[in-house]
mmCIF file with all atom_site columns, C-alpha atoms in Angstrom:
data_model
loop_
_atom_site.group_PDB
_atom_site.id
_atom_site.type_symbol
_atom_site.label_atom_id
_atom_site.label_alt_id
_atom_site.label_comp_id
_atom_site.label_asym_id
_atom_site.label_entity_id
_atom_site.label_seq_id
_atom_site.pdbx_PDB_ins_code
_atom_site.Cartn_x
_atom_site.Cartn_y
_atom_site.Cartn_z
_atom_site.occupancy
_atom_site.B_iso_or_equiv
_atom_site.pdbx_formal_charge
_atom_site.auth_seq_id
_atom_site.auth_comp_id
_atom_site.auth_asym_id
_atom_site.auth_atom_id
_atom_site.pdbx_PDB_model_num
ATOM 1   C CA . MET A 1 1   ? 0.087   -0.016 0.053  1.00 0.00 ? 1   MET A CA 1
ATOM 2   C CA . ASN A 1 2   ? 1.200   3.368  -0.745 1.00 0.00 ? 2   ASN A CA 1
ATOM 3   C CA . ARG A 1 3   ? 2.132   5.906  2.005  1.00 0.00 ? 3   ARG A CA 1
ATOM 4   C CA . VAL A 1 4   ? -0.373  7.217  4.366  1.00 0.00 ? 4   VAL A CA 1
ATOM 5   C CA . THR A 1 5   ? -0.196  9.961  6.563  1.00 0.00 ? 5   THR A CA 1
ATOM 6   C CA . ILE A 1 6   ? -2.652  10.863 9.325  1.00 0.00 ? 6   ILE A CA 1
ATOM 7   C CA . TYR A 1 7   ? -2.844  13.974 11.222 1.00 0.00 ? 7   TYR A CA 1
ATOM 8   C CA . HIS A 1 8   ? -4.174  12.790 14.422 1.00 0.00 ? 8   HIS A CA 1
ATOM 9   C CA . ASN A 1 9   ? -5.443  13.785 17.901 1.00 0.00 ? 9   ASN A CA 1
ATOM 10  C CA . PRO A 1 10  ? -5.673  10.625 19.820 1.00 0.00 ? 10  PRO A CA 1
ATOM 11  C CA . ARG A 1 11  ? -8.312  12.052 22.366 1.00 0.00 ? 11  ARG A CA 1
ATOM 12  C CA . CYS A 1 12  ? -10.614 12.486 19.547 1.00 0.00 ? 12  CYS A CA 1
ATOM 13  C CA . SER A 1 13  ? -12.815 9.717  18.667 1.00 0.00 ? 13  SER A CA 1
ATOM 14  C CA . THR A 1 14  ? -13.446 10.538 15.146 1.00 0.00 ? 14  THR A CA 1
ATOM 15  C CA . SER A 1 15  ? -9.660  10.709 14.693 1.00 0.00 ? 15  SER A CA 1
ATOM 16  C CA . ARG A 1 16  ? -9.298  7.179  16.496 1.00 0.00 ? 16  ARG A CA 1
ATOM 17  C CA . THR A 1 17  ? -12.228 5.705  14.231 1.00 0.00 ? 17  THR A CA 1
ATOM 18  C CA . VAL A 1 18  ? -10.234 6.823  10.779 1.00 0.00 ? 18  VAL A CA 1
ATOM 19  C CA . LEU A 1 19  ? -7.081  5.398  12.164 1.00 0.00 ? 19  LEU A CA 1
ATOM 20  C CA . GLY A 1 20  ? -8.753  1.976  12.910 1.00 0.00 ? 20  GLY A CA 1
ATOM 21  C CA . LEU A 1 21  ? -10.404 1.969  9.665  1.00 0.00 ? 21  LEU A CA 1
ATOM 22  C CA . LEU A 1 22  ? -7.066  2.631  7.981  1.00 0.00 ? 22  LEU A CA 1
ATOM 23  C CA . ARG A 1 23  ? -5.256  -0.323 9.837  1.00 0.00 ? 23  ARG A CA 1
ATOM 24  C CA . GLU A 1 24  ? -8.627  -2.427 9.025  1.00 0.00 ? 24  GLU A CA 1
ATOM 25  C CA . ARG A 1 25  ? -7.726  -1.932 5.543  1.00 0.00 ? 25  ARG A CA 1
ATOM 26  C CA . GLY A 1 26  ? -4.196  -2.952 5.582  1.00 0.00 ? 26  GLY A CA 1
ATOM 27  C CA . ALA A 1 27  ? -2.309  0.782  6.035  1.00 0.00 ? 27  ALA A CA 1
ATOM 28  C CA . GLU A 1 28  ? -0.152  1.364  8.503  1.00 0.00 ? 28  GLU A CA 1
ATOM 29  C CA . PRO A 1 29  ? -0.021  5.013  8.518  1.00 0.00 ? 29  PRO A CA 1
ATOM 30  C CA . GLU A 1 30  ? 2.606   7.481  9.575  1.00 0.00 ? 30  GLU A CA 1
ATOM 31  C CA . VAL A 1 31  ? 0.713   8.930  12.696 1.00 0.00 ? 31  VAL A CA 1
ATOM 32  C CA . VAL A 1 32  ? 1.165   12.605 13.168 1.00 0.00 ? 32  VAL A CA 1
ATOM 33  C CA . ASP A 1 33  ? 0.125   13.661 16.533 1.00 0.00 ? 33  ASP A CA 1
ATOM 34  C CA . TYR A 1 34  ? 0.016   17.376 15.282 1.00 0.00 ? 34  TYR A CA 1
ATOM 35  C CA . LEU A 1 35  ? -0.709  18.843 19.214 1.00 0.00 ? 35  LEU A CA 1
ATOM 36  C CA . GLN A 1 36  ? 2.611   17.256 20.135 1.00 0.00 ? 36  GLN A CA 1
ATOM 37  C CA . HIS A 1 37  ? 4.254   17.982 16.793 1.00 0.00 ? 37  HIS A CA 1
ATOM 38  C CA . PRO A 1 38  ? 2.642   21.010 15.367 1.00 0.00 ? 38  PRO A CA 1
ATOM 39  C CA . LEU A 1 39  ? 2.814   21.910 11.847 1.00 0.00 ? 39  LEU A CA 1
ATOM 40  C CA . ASP A 1 40  ? 4.536   25.236 10.934 1.00 0.00 ? 40  ASP A CA 1
ATOM 41  C CA . ARG A 1 41  ? 2.480   27.920 8.737  1.00 0.00 ? 41  ARG A CA 1
ATOM 42  C CA . ALA A 1 42  ? 4.212   26.713 5.591  1.00 0.00 ? 42  ALA A CA 1
ATOM 43  C CA . GLU A 1 43  ? 3.221   22.950 6.166  1.00 0.00 ? 43  GLU A CA 1
ATOM 44  C CA . LEU A 1 44  ? -0.466  23.850 6.822  1.00 0.00 ? 44  LEU A CA 1
ATOM 45  C CA . ALA A 1 45  ? -0.589  26.326 3.687  1.00 0.00 ? 45  ALA A CA 1
ATOM 46  C CA . ARG A 1 46  ? 0.602   23.278 1.713  1.00 0.00 ? 46  ARG A CA 1
ATOM 47  C CA . LEU A 1 47  ? -1.621  20.985 3.218  1.00 0.00 ? 47  LEU A CA 1
ATOM 48  C CA . VAL A 1 48  ? -4.728  22.846 2.710  1.00 0.00 ? 48  VAL A CA 1
ATOM 49  C CA . ALA A 1 49  ? -3.594  23.664 -1.123 1.00 0.00 ? 49  ALA A CA 1
ATOM 50  C CA . ARG A 1 50  ? -3.447  20.001 -1.275 1.00 0.00 ? 50  ARG A CA 1
ATOM 51  C CA . MET A 1 51  ? -6.761  19.546 0.303  1.00 0.00 ? 51  MET A CA 1
ATOM 52  C CA . GLY A 1 52  ? -8.226  21.748 -2.331 1.00 0.00 ? 52  GLY A CA 1
ATOM 53  C CA . VAL A 1 53  ? -10.528 23.369 0.161  1.00 0.00 ? 53  VAL A CA 1
ATOM 54  C CA . PRO A 1 54  ? -10.822 26.992 1.902  1.00 0.00 ? 54  PRO A CA 1
ATOM 55  C CA . VAL A 1 55  ? -8.679  27.520 4.824  1.00 0.00 ? 55  VAL A CA 1
ATOM 56  C CA . ARG A 1 56  ? -11.766 28.033 6.972  1.00 0.00 ? 56  ARG A CA 1
ATOM 57  C CA . ASP A 1 57  ? -13.011 24.585 6.205  1.00 0.00 ? 57  ASP A CA 1
ATOM 58  C CA . VAL A 1 58  ? -9.776  23.177 8.208  1.00 0.00 ? 58  VAL A CA 1
ATOM 59  C CA . VAL A 1 59  ? -10.257 25.440 11.262 1.00 0.00 ? 59  VAL A CA 1
ATOM 60  C CA . ARG A 1 60  ? -11.991 23.986 14.010 1.00 0.00 ? 60  ARG A CA 1
ATOM 61  C CA . ALA A 1 61  ? -14.742 26.428 14.520 1.00 0.00 ? 61  ALA A CA 1
ATOM 62  C CA . LYS A 1 62  ? -16.004 24.574 17.393 1.00 0.00 ? 62  LYS A CA 1
ATOM 63  C CA . GLU A 1 63  ? -12.974 25.201 19.800 1.00 0.00 ? 63  GLU A CA 1
ATOM 64  C CA . PRO A 1 64  ? -13.606 27.895 22.390 1.00 0.00 ? 64  PRO A CA 1
ATOM 65  C CA . LEU A 1 65  ? -10.484 29.626 21.292 1.00 0.00 ? 65  LEU A CA 1
ATOM 66  C CA . PHE A 1 66  ? -11.715 30.225 17.700 1.00 0.00 ? 66  PHE A CA 1
ATOM 67  C CA . ARG A 1 67  ? -14.207 32.782 19.146 1.00 0.00 ? 67  ARG A CA 1
ATOM 68  C CA . GLU A 1 68  ? -11.573 34.172 21.743 1.00 0.00 ? 68  GLU A CA 1
ATOM 69  C CA . LEU A 1 69  ? -9.186  34.729 19.080 1.00 0.00 ? 69  LEU A CA 1
ATOM 70  C CA . GLY A 1 70  ? -12.076 36.442 16.985 1.00 0.00 ? 70  GLY A CA 1
ATOM 71  C CA . LEU A 1 71  ? -11.629 34.124 13.961 1.00 0.00 ? 71  LEU A CA 1
ATOM 72  C CA . ASP A 1 72  ? -15.356 33.716 13.775 1.00 0.00 ? 72  ASP A CA 1
ATOM 73  C CA . ASP A 1 73  ? -15.430 37.108 11.739 1.00 0.00 ? 73  ASP A CA 1
ATOM 74  C CA . ALA A 1 74  ? -16.476 36.222 8.254  1.00 0.00 ? 74  ALA A CA 1
ATOM 75  C CA . ALA A 1 75  ? -13.535 38.988 7.285  1.00 0.00 ? 75  ALA A CA 1
ATOM 76  C CA . THR A 1 76  ? -10.977 37.122 8.799  1.00 0.00 ? 76  THR A CA 1
ATOM 77  C CA . SER A 1 77  ? -8.349  36.402 6.198  1.00 0.00 ? 77  SER A CA 1
ATOM 78  C CA . ASP A 1 78  ? -6.945  33.202 5.333  1.00 0.00 ? 78  ASP A CA 1
ATOM 79  C CA . ASP A 1 79  ? -3.516  34.344 6.352  1.00 0.00 ? 79  ASP A CA 1
ATOM 80  C CA . ALA A 1 80  ? -4.957  35.108 9.687  1.00 0.00 ? 80  ALA A CA 1
ATOM 81  C CA . LEU A 1 81  ? -6.308  31.752 10.085 1.00 0.00 ? 81  LEU A CA 1
ATOM 82  C CA . LEU A 1 82  ? -3.175  29.842 8.978  1.00 0.00 ? 82  LEU A CA 1
ATOM 83  C CA . ASP A 1 83  ? -1.412  31.774 11.701 1.00 0.00 ? 83  ASP A CA 1
ATOM 84  C CA . ALA A 1 84  ? -3.678  31.055 14.311 1.00 0.00 ? 84  ALA A CA 1
ATOM 85  C CA . MET A 1 85  ? -3.631  27.578 13.314 1.00 0.00 ? 85  MET A CA 1
ATOM 86  C CA . ALA A 1 86  ? 0.273   27.306 13.508 1.00 0.00 ? 86  ALA A CA 1
ATOM 87  C CA . ALA A 1 87  ? 0.133   29.120 16.916 1.00 0.00 ? 87  ALA A CA 1
ATOM 88  C CA . HIS A 1 88  ? -2.613  27.117 18.091 1.00 0.00 ? 88  HIS A CA 1
ATOM 89  C CA . PRO A 1 89  ? -2.510  23.357 16.916 1.00 0.00 ? 89  PRO A CA 1
ATOM 90  C CA . ILE A 1 90  ? -5.819  22.640 18.746 1.00 0.00 ? 90  ILE A CA 1
ATOM 91  C CA . LEU A 1 91  ? -7.437  24.600 16.063 1.00 0.00 ? 91  LEU A CA 1
ATOM 92  C CA . MET A 1 92  ? -6.769  22.356 13.260 1.00 0.00 ? 92  MET A CA 1
ATOM 93  C CA . ASN A 1 93  ? -9.560  20.286 12.352 1.00 0.00 ? 93  ASN A CA 1
ATOM 94  C CA . ARG A 1 94  ? -9.050  16.613 12.592 1.00 0.00 ? 94  ARG A CA 1
ATOM 95  C CA . PRO A 1 95  ? -8.441  13.605 11.351 1.00 0.00 ? 95  PRO A CA 1
ATOM 96  C CA . ILE A 1 96  ? -6.679  14.976 8.096  1.00 0.00 ? 96  ILE A CA 1
ATOM 97  C CA . VAL A 1 97  ? -5.526  11.981 5.819  1.00 0.00 ? 97  VAL A CA 1
ATOM 98  C CA . VAL A 1 98  ? -3.024  12.012 2.972  1.00 0.00 ? 98  VAL A CA 1
ATOM 99  C CA . THR A 1 99  ? -2.563  9.388  0.462  1.00 0.00 ? 99  THR A CA 1
ATOM 100 C CA . ALA A 1 100 ? -1.166  9.417  -3.214 1.00 0.00 ? 100 ALA A CA 1
ATOM 101 C CA . ARG A 1 101 ? -4.987  9.767  -4.199 1.00 0.00 ? 101 ARG A CA 1
ATOM 102 C CA . GLY A 1 102 ? -5.063  13.233 -2.276 1.00 0.00 ? 102 GLY A CA 1
ATOM 103 C CA . ALA A 1 103 ? -5.940  14.600 1.148  1.00 0.00 ? 103 ALA A CA 1
ATOM 104 C CA . ARG A 1 104 ? -9.230  15.348 3.056  1.00 0.00 ? 104 ARG A CA 1
ATOM 105 C CA . LEU A 1 105 ? -10.560 15.933 6.143  1.00 0.00 ? 105 LEU A CA 1
ATOM 106 C CA . CYS A 1 106 ? -12.108 12.687 7.003  1.00 0.00 ? 106 CYS A CA 1
ATOM 107 C CA . ARG A 1 107 ? -15.665 13.420 8.320  1.00 0.00 ? 107 ARG A CA 1
ATOM 108 C CA . PRO A 1 108 ? -17.414 11.546 8.599  1.00 0.00 ? 108 PRO A CA 1
ATOM 109 C CA . PRO A 1 109 ? -14.907 8.801  8.924  1.00 0.00 ? 109 PRO A CA 1
ATOM 110 C CA . GLU A 1 110 ? -16.177 6.476  6.258  1.00 0.00 ? 110 GLU A CA 1
ATOM 111 C CA . SER A 1 111 ? -14.885 9.383  3.714  1.00 0.00 ? 111 SER A CA 1
ATOM 112 C CA . VAL A 1 112 ? -11.087 8.019  4.474  1.00 0.00 ? 112 VAL A CA 1
ATOM 113 C CA . LEU A 1 113 ? -12.037 4.998  2.200  1.00 0.00 ? 113 LEU A CA 1
ATOM 114 C CA . GLU A 1 114 ? -12.181 7.399  -0.830 1.00 0.00 ? 114 GLU A CA 1
ATOM 115 C CA . LEU A 1 115 ? -8.418  8.024  -0.354 1.00 0.00 ? 115 LEU A CA 1
ATOM 116 C CA . LEU A 1 116 ? -7.809  4.243  -0.343 1.00 0.00 ? 116 LEU A CA 1
ATOM 117 C CA . GLU A 1 117 ? -9.725  2.935  -3.522 1.00 0.00 ? 117 GLU A CA 1
#
């Protein structure tokens, strides 16, 4: 199987489910605990570009810090969102899986299967 990377939070049930689905399908992914090993701004920008989604789609809006930092303002720029995620990794939504087929936020968990087919 090709290289698989999961940006993972072990305390997140969705992230644990996706990791389990990957392993059930024979993948042994590189597991990046992004809270312990945060992505820098450039890495985040590359990941979002690979996903092909707006930066705002990768930000965890349910996190209290999101509002505390004023990121809930629709006028907040992509640059400001990337800076915030780099400074506060908890703001990155998860799990994000990267394979040769692409990169995506795997919510719902079963969406990871599209990256393995």
